[in-house]
PDB file of C-alpha atoms in Angstrom:
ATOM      1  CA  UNK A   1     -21.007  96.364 -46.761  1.00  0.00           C
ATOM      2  CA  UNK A   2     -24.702  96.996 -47.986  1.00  0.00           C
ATOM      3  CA  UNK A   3     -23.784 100.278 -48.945  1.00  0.00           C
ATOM      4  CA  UNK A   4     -21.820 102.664 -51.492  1.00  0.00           C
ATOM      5  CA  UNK A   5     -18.894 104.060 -50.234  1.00  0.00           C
ATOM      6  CA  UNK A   6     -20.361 107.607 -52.377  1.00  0.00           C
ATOM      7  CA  UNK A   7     -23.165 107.014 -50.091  1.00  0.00           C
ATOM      8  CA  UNK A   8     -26.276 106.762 -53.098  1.00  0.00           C
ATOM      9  CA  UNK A   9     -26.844 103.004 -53.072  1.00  0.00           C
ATOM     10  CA  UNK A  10     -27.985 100.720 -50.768  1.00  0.00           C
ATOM     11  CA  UNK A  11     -28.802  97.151 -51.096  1.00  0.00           C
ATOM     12  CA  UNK A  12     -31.673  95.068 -49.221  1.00  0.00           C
ATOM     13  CA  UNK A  13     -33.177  92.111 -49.322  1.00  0.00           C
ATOM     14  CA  UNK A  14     -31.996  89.431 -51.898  1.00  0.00           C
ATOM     15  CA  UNK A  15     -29.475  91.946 -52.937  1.00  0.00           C
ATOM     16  CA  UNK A  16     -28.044  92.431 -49.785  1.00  0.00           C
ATOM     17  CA  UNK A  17     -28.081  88.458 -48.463  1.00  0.00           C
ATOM     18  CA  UNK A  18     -28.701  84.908 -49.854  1.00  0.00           C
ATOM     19  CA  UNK A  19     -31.639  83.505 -48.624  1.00  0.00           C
ATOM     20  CA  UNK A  20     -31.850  80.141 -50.012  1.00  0.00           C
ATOM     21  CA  UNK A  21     -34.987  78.678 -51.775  1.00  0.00           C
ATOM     22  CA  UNK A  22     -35.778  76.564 -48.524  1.00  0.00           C
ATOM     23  CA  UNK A  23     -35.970  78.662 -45.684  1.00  0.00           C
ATOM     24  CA  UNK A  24     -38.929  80.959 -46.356  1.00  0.00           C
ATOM     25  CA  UNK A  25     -36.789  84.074 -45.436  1.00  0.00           C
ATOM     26  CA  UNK A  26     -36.686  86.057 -48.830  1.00  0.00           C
ATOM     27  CA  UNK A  27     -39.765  88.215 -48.089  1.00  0.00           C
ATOM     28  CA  UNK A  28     -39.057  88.995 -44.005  1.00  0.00           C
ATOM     29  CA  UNK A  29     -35.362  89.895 -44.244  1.00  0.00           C
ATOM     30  CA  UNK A  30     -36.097  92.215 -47.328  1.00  0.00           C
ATOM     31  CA  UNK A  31     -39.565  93.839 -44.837  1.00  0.00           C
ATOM     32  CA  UNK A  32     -36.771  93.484 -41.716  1.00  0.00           C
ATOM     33  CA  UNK A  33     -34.002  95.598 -44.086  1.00  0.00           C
ATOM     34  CA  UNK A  34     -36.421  98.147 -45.114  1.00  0.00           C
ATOM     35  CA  UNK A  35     -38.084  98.922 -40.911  1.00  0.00           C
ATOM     36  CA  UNK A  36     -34.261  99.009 -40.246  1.00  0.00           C
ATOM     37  CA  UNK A  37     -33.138 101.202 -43.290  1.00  0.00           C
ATOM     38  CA  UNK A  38     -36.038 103.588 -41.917  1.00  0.00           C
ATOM     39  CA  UNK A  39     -34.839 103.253 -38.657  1.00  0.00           C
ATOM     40  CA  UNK A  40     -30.969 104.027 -39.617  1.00  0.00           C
ATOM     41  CA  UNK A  41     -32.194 106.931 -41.173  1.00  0.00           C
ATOM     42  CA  UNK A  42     -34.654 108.260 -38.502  1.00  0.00           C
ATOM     43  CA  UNK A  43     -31.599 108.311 -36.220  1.00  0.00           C
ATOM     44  CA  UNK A  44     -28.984 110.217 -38.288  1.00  0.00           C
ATOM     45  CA  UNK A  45     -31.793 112.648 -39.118  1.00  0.00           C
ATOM     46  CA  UNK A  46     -32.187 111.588 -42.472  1.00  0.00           C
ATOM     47  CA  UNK A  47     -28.680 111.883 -43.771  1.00  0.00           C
ATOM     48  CA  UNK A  48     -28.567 109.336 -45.898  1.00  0.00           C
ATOM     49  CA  UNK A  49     -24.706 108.637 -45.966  1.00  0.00           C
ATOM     50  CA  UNK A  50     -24.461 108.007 -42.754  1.00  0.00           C
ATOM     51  CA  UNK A  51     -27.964 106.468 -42.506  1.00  0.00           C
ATOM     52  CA  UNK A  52     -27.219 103.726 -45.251  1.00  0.00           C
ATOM     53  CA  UNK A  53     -23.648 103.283 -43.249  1.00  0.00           C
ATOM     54  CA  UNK A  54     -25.712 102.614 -40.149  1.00  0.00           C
ATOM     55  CA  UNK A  55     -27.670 100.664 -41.834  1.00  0.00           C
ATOM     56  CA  UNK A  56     -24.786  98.492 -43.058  1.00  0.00           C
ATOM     57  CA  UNK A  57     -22.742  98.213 -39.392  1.00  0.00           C
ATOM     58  CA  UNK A  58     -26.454  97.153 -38.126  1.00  0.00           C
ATOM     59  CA  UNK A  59     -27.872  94.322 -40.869  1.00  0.00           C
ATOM     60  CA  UNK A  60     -24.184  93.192 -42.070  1.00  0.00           C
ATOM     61  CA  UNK A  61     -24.270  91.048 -38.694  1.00  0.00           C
ATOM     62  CA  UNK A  62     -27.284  89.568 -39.379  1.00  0.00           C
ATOM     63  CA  UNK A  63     -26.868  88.446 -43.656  1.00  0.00           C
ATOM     64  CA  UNK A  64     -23.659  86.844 -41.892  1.00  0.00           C
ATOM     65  CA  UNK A  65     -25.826  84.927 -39.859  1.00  0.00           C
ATOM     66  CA  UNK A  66     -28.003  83.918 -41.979  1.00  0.00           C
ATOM     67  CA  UNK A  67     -25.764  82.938 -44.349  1.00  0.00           C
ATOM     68  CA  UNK A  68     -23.991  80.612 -42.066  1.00  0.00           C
ATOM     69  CA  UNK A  69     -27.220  79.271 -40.751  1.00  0.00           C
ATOM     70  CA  UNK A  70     -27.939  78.234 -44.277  1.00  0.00           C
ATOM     71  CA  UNK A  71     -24.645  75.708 -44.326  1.00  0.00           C
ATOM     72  CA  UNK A  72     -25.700  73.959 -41.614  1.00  0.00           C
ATOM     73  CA  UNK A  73     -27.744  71.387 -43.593  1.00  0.00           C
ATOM     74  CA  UNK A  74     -25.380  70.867 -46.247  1.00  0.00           C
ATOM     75  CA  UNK A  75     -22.165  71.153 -44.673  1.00  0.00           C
ATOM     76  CA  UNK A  76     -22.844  68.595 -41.816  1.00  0.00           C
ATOM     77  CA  UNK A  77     -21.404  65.291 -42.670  1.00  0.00           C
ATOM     78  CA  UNK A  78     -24.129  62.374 -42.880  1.00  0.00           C
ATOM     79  CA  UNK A  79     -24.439  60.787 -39.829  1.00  0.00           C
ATOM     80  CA  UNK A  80     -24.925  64.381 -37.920  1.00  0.00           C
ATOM     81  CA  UNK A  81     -26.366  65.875 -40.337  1.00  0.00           C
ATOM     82  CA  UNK A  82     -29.461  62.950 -39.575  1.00  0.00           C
ATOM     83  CA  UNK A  83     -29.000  63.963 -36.028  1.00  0.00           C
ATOM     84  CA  UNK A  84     -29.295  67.690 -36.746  1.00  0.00           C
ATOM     85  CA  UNK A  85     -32.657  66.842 -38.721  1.00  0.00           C
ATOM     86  CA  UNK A  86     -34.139  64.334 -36.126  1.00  0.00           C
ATOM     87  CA  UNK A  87     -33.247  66.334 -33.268  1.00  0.00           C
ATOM     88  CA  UNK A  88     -35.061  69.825 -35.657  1.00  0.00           C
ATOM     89  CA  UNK A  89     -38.068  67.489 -36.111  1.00  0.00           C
ATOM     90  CA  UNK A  90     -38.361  66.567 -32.084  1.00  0.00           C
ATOM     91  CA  UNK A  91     -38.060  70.278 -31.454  1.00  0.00           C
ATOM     92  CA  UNK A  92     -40.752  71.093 -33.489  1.00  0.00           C
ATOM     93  CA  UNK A  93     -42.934  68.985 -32.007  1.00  0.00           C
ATOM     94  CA  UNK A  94     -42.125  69.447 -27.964  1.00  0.00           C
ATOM     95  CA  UNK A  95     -41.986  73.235 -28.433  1.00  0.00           C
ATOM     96  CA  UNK A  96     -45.903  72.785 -29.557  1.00  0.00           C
ATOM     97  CA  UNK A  97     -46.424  71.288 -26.494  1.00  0.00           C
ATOM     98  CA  UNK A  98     -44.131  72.832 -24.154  1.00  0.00           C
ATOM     99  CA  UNK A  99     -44.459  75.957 -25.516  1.00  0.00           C
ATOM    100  CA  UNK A 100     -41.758  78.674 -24.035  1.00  0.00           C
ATOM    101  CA  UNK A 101     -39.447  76.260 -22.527  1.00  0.00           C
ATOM    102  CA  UNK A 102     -38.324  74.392 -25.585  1.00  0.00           C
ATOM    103  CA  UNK A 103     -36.801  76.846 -28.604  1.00  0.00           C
ATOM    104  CA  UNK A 104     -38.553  76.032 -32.016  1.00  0.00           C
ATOM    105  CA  UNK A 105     -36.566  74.533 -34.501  1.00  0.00           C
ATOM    106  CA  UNK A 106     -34.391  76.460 -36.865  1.00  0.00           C
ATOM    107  CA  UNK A 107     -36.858  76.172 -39.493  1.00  0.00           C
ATOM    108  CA  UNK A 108     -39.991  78.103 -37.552  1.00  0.00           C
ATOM    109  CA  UNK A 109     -37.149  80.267 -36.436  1.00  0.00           C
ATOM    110  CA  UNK A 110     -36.149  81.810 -39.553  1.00  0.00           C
ATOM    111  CA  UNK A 111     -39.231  81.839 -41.099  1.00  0.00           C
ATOM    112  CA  UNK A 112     -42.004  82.322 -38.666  1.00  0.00           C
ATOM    113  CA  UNK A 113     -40.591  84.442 -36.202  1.00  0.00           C
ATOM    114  CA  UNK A 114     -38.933  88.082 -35.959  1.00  0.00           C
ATOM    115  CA  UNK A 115     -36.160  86.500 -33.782  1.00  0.00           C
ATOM    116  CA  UNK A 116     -32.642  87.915 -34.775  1.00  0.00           C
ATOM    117  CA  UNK A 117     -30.727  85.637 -37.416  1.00  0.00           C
ATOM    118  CA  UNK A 118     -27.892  86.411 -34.888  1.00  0.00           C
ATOM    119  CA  UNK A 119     -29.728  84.784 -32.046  1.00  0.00           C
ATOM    120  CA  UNK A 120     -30.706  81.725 -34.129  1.00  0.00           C
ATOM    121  CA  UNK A 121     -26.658  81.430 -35.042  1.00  0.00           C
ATOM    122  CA  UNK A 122     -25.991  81.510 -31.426  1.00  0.00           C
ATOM    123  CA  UNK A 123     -28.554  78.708 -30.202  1.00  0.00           C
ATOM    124  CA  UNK A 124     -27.372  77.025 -33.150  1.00  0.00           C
ATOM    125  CA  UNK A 125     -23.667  77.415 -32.262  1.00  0.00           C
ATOM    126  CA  UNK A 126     -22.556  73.505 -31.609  1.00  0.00           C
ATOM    127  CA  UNK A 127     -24.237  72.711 -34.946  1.00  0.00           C
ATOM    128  CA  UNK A 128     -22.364  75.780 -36.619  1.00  0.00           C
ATOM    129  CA  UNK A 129     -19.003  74.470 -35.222  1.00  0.00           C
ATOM    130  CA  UNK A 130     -19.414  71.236 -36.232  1.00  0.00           C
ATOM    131  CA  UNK A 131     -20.923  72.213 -40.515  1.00  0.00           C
ATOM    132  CA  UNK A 132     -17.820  74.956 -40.197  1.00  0.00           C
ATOM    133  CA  UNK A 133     -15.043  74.585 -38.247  1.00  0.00           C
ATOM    134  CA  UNK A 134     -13.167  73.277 -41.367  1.00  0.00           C
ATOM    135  CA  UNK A 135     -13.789  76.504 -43.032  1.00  0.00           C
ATOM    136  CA  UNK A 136     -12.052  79.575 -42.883  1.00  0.00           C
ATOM    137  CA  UNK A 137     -14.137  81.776 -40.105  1.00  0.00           C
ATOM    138  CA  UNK A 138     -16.183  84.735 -42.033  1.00  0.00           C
ATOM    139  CA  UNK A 139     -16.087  88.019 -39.870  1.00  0.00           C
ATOM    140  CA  UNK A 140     -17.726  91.409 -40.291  1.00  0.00           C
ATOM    141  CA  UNK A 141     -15.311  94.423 -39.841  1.00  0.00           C
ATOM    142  CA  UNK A 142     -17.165  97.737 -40.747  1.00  0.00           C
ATOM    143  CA  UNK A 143     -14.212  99.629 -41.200  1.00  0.00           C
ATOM    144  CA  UNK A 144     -13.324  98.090 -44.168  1.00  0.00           C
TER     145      UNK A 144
END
């Protein structure tokens, strides 16, 4: 949860998610925390309780993903973990070129783009079995 059961905290950003030094995500998830802490509480009318619980059910998902996306690279074992960077570094340079029809690579993903760290987890999904399917599988229940 990213926020006090009392309801008078909240965390964002850093706090809320790791980031990694590598990824160049630090500053957008913190901005993308804050337009949808202000959105959270535009909807409940500015009650902040259940604004900052919105909040949490809402961007809970997404420090999830991005925490998992983050394993990827180190949690591959050697030979795919070659494969996952060649096949990153051919990405990058046909989605220049065929621009729409090829995805970016993870890499422009996370830190160029506004695209959901949930939607990068699921095109990422075969590489996200294979760097975790030895570990136990992290899940999000907000009733907890």
């Amino acid at each position: 949860s990213y926020h006090s059961t009392q309801g008078n905290a909240v965390l964002i950003g850093d706090a809320a998610h790791s980031t990694g030094g590598t990824l160049g995500q630090g500053a957008n998830s913190a901005l993308l925390d804050v337009v949808e802490l202000d959105r959270s509480l535009e909807v409940c009318e500015d009650d902040i309780k259940r604004g900052i619980s919105l909040f949490s059910r809402k961007q809970v998902p997404e420090g999830l993903a991005l925490w998992k996306l983050l394993q990827i690279p180190s949690k591959l074992p050697a030979p795919l973990k070659l494969f996952y960077l060649l096949t990153n570094f051919v990405a990058g340079l046909l989605s220049k070129v065929f621009t729409g029809w090829i995805s970016p690579p993870t890499q422009i993903l996370l830190s160029q783009t506004l695209t959901p760290f949930t939607e990068i987890c699921r095109r990422n999904r075969l590489w996200l079995w294979f760097a975790l399917k030895k570990y136990k599988q992290v899940v999000y229940d907000p009733e907890r």
